[in-house]
mmCIF file of C-alpha atoms in Angstrom:
data_model
loop_
_atom_site.group_PDB
_atom_site.id
_atom_site.type_symbol
_atom_site.label_atom_id
_atom_site.label_comp_id
_atom_site.label_asym_id
_atom_site.label_seq_id
_atom_site.Cartn_x
_atom_site.Cartn_y
_atom_site.Cartn_z
ATOM 1 C CA MET A 1 80.668 119.353 88.637
ATOM 2 C CA SER A 2 81.600 116.411 86.192
ATOM 3 C CA ILE A 3 79.546 116.170 82.740
ATOM 4 C CA PHE A 4 79.638 112.714 83.296
ATOM 5 C CA PRO A 5 77.975 110.473 85.552
ATOM 6 C CA THR A 6 79.685 109.420 89.277
ATOM 7 C CA GLU A 7 79.221 105.782 88.386
ATOM 8 C CA LEU A 8 80.883 106.266 85.323
ATOM 9 C CA TYR A 9 84.087 107.399 87.078
ATOM 10 C CA GLU A 10 84.130 105.281 90.538
ATOM 11 C CA ARG A 11 83.832 102.276 88.153
ATOM 12 C CA ILE A 12 87.114 103.099 86.095
ATOM 13 C CA ILE A 13 88.814 103.853 89.575
ATOM 14 C CA ASP A 14 86.950 100.646 91.317
ATOM 15 C CA TYR A 15 88.321 98.755 87.745
ATOM 16 C CA VAL A 16 92.395 100.534 88.168
ATOM 17 C CA GLY A 17 92.102 99.205 92.181
ATOM 18 C CA GLN A 18 90.983 95.731 91.834
ATOM 19 C CA ALA A 19 94.669 95.507 89.288
ATOM 20 C CA GLU A 20 96.316 96.860 92.346
ATOM 21 C CA ASP A 21 98.091 99.399 90.041
ATOM 22 C CA ALA A 22 99.565 102.214 92.310
ATOM 23 C CA VAL A 23 101.036 104.460 89.874
ATOM 24 C CA THR A 24 97.867 104.421 87.800
ATOM 25 C CA LEU A 25 96.012 105.175 91.048
ATOM 26 C CA ARG A 26 98.480 107.761 91.745
ATOM 27 C CA VAL A 27 97.251 109.042 88.669
ATOM 28 C CA CYS A 28 93.481 109.323 89.008
ATOM 29 C CA ALA A 29 93.687 110.660 92.025
ATOM 30 C CA LEU A 30 95.391 114.135 90.381
ATOM 31 C CA VAL A 31 92.245 114.155 87.826
ATOM 32 C CA SER A 32 90.254 115.765 90.237
ATOM 33 C CA GLN A 33 88.564 116.452 93.224
ATOM 34 C CA LEU A 34 86.256 114.328 92.097
ATOM 35 C CA TRP A 35 88.366 111.692 91.652
ATOM 36 C CA TYR A 36 90.491 112.271 94.688
ATOM 37 C CA PRO A 37 88.994 109.896 97.448
ATOM 38 C CA ARG A 38 87.815 106.891 95.033
ATOM 39 C CA ALA A 39 91.455 106.379 94.281
ATOM 40 C CA ARG A 40 93.047 107.028 97.801
ATOM 41 C CA LEU A 41 90.339 104.635 99.268
ATOM 42 C CA HIS A 42 92.472 101.939 96.858
ATOM 43 C CA LEU A 43 95.669 103.297 97.344
ATOM 44 C CA VAL A 44 95.443 103.085 100.991
ATOM 45 C CA ARG A 45 93.985 99.691 100.695
ATOM 46 C CA SER A 46 97.259 97.529 100.121
ATOM 47 C CA VAL A 47 100.058 99.050 102.224
ATOM 48 C CA VAL A 48 104.208 97.462 101.356
ATOM 49 C CA LEU A 49 106.712 98.279 104.331
ATOM 50 C CA CYS A 50 110.268 98.297 103.579
ATOM 51 C CA THR A 51 111.607 99.337 106.713
ATOM 52 C CA ARG A 52 111.266 99.181 110.609
ATOM 53 C CA LYS A 53 110.961 103.368 110.371
ATOM 54 C CA GLU A 54 107.684 102.353 108.596
ATOM 55 C CA VAL A 55 106.673 99.437 110.130
ATOM 56 C CA LEU A 56 107.008 101.798 113.767
ATOM 57 C CA GLY A 57 105.320 105.217 111.588
ATOM 58 C CA PHE A 58 102.332 103.123 109.938
ATOM 59 C CA ALA A 59 101.665 101.291 113.346
ATOM 60 C CA GLN A 60 101.789 105.200 115.372
ATOM 61 C CA MET A 61 99.072 106.205 111.987
ATOM 62 C CA VAL A 62 96.851 103.260 112.733
ATOM 63 C CA ARG A 63 96.864 104.252 116.535
ATOM 64 C CA ARG A 64 96.353 107.997 115.767
ATOM 65 C CA GLY A 65 93.524 107.105 113.402
ATOM 66 C CA ARG A 66 94.580 109.722 110.856
ATOM 67 C CA GLY A 67 97.030 109.308 108.529
ATOM 68 C CA PRO A 68 97.645 111.384 105.328
ATOM 69 C CA MET A 69 96.047 112.855 102.604
ATOM 70 C CA GLY A 70 93.200 113.475 105.093
ATOM 71 C CA LEU A 71 92.703 110.126 105.788
ATOM 72 C CA VAL A 72 90.403 109.015 108.929
ATOM 73 C CA ASP A 73 89.915 106.022 110.393
ATOM 74 C CA VAL A 74 92.927 104.617 108.864
ATOM 75 C CA GLY A 75 93.095 101.306 110.470
ATOM 76 C CA ASN A 76 89.712 99.933 108.560
ATOM 77 C CA MET A 77 90.570 101.398 105.580
ATOM 78 C CA VAL A 78 94.095 98.885 105.092
ATOM 79 C CA HIS A 79 92.964 95.437 104.327
ATOM 80 C CA LYS A 80 96.383 94.245 103.798
ATOM 81 C CA VAL A 81 99.910 94.944 105.566
ATOM 82 C CA ILE A 82 103.019 93.073 103.033
ATOM 83 C CA LEU A 83 106.803 93.200 105.153
ATOM 84 C CA ARG A 84 109.435 93.507 103.120
ATOM 85 C CA GLY A 85 113.333 92.850 103.736
ATOM 86 C CA VAL A 86 112.232 93.687 107.596
ATOM 87 C CA GLU A 87 115.216 91.102 109.335
ATOM 88 C CA ILE A 88 115.534 90.129 112.273
ATOM 89 C CA LYS A 89 118.635 87.963 113.806
ATOM 90 C CA ALA A 90 118.166 84.490 115.693
ATOM 91 C CA GLY A 91 120.840 83.300 116.999
ATOM 92 C CA ASP A 92 123.709 83.491 114.422
ATOM 93 C CA GLU A 93 122.246 84.111 111.258
ATOM 94 C CA THR A 94 119.709 86.364 109.921
ATOM 95 C CA LYS A 95 116.472 86.106 109.177
ATOM 96 C CA ALA A 96 114.108 88.309 107.728
ATOM 97 C CA ILE A 97 109.735 88.393 109.113
ATOM 98 C CA GLY A 98 107.650 86.175 106.922
ATOM 99 C CA ALA A 99 107.849 83.157 104.060
ATOM 100 C CA ASP A 100 109.056 83.502 100.732
ATOM 101 C CA THR A 101 112.101 81.400 99.584
ATOM 102 C CA THR A 102 113.780 78.459 101.094
ATOM 103 C CA GLU A 103 117.295 78.111 100.326
ATOM 104 C CA SER A 104 117.564 74.684 101.726
ATOM 105 C CA ALA A 105 115.718 71.805 104.150
ATOM 106 C CA SER A 106 117.726 73.552 107.137
ATOM 107 C CA GLN A 107 118.179 76.314 106.639
ATOM 108 C CA THR A 108 115.480 78.994 105.718
ATOM 109 C CA SER A 109 115.104 82.952 103.996
ATOM 110 C CA ARG A 110 112.651 84.404 104.408
ATOM 111 C CA ARG A 111 111.959 87.791 102.556
ATOM 112 C CA SER A 112 108.319 89.034 103.186
ATOM 113 C CA LEU A 113 104.863 89.001 105.372
ATOM 114 C CA VAL A 114 101.451 89.489 103.693
ATOM 115 C CA ALA A 115 98.927 89.561 106.354
ATOM 116 C CA SER A 116 95.573 90.173 105.104
ATOM 117 C CA HIS A 117 91.786 90.889 106.052
ATOM 118 C CA LEU A 118 92.919 92.999 108.539
ATOM 119 C CA ASP A 119 89.519 94.048 108.960
ATOM 120 C CA LEU A 120 88.657 90.628 111.003
ATOM 121 C CA VAL A 121 91.478 91.321 113.362
ATOM 122 C CA PRO A 122 90.296 92.885 116.558
ATOM 123 C CA PRO A 123 91.883 96.936 117.961
ATOM 124 C CA PRO A 124 95.043 96.239 119.748
ATOM 125 C CA SER A 125 93.386 97.957 122.307
ATOM 126 C CA THR A 126 91.550 95.093 122.961
ATOM 127 C CA PHE A 127 94.480 92.270 123.202
ATOM 128 C CA ARG A 128 95.556 91.724 126.679
ATOM 129 C CA ARG A 129 99.388 90.910 126.007
ATOM 130 C CA PRO A 130 101.559 93.364 123.795
ATOM 131 C CA LEU A 131 101.993 91.651 120.296
ATOM 132 C CA ILE A 132 105.788 91.969 120.067
ATOM 133 C CA GLY A 133 107.968 89.357 121.608
ATOM 134 C CA PRO A 134 110.919 87.703 121.185
ATOM 135 C CA HIS A 135 110.522 86.511 117.773
ATOM 136 C CA LEU A 136 110.427 90.125 116.743
ATOM 137 C CA PRO A 137 113.394 91.715 118.975
ATOM 138 C CA HIS A 138 113.595 94.870 117.032
ATOM 139 C CA LEU A 139 110.594 96.156 117.531
ATOM 140 C CA SER A 140 109.099 97.450 120.383
ATOM 141 C CA PRO A 141 105.848 97.448 121.915
ATOM 142 C CA ALA A 142 103.542 100.223 121.823
ATOM 143 C CA PRO A 143 101.922 101.477 124.032
ATOM 144 C CA LEU A 144 97.573 100.032 125.035
ATOM 145 C CA LEU A 145 95.056 102.693 124.258
ATOM 146 C CA PRO A 146 93.000 103.727 128.026
#
């Protein structure tokens, strides 16, 4: 039991969460069992994926609806997904997903993709066609849920 009101520590954690300071949020999660759920909520709002393995693992976790740290309904908790360094081959050139930097007018090097407002996207089971296509050949479509 805390000697401080719940609203006080929740406000502190929310302040840190708005700054997206993951290191401090992890420390907050370790302070006590009372701080853990609120810090965890902010830690999973923005997810950064850097490898194909992380992308596929995250997709599987969202399909299952369960994640690490006892998370339930992970898909509705995540508000922003950032892909960094996931590359695809397009002809003879290697391009990454997203848009961040431009080398020249004719050749674009893309370093990251940010998908936000994911709470507005319908669940994958409602799509008629797989979202993965020829523009993302290294990712295979996941089977649709029944």
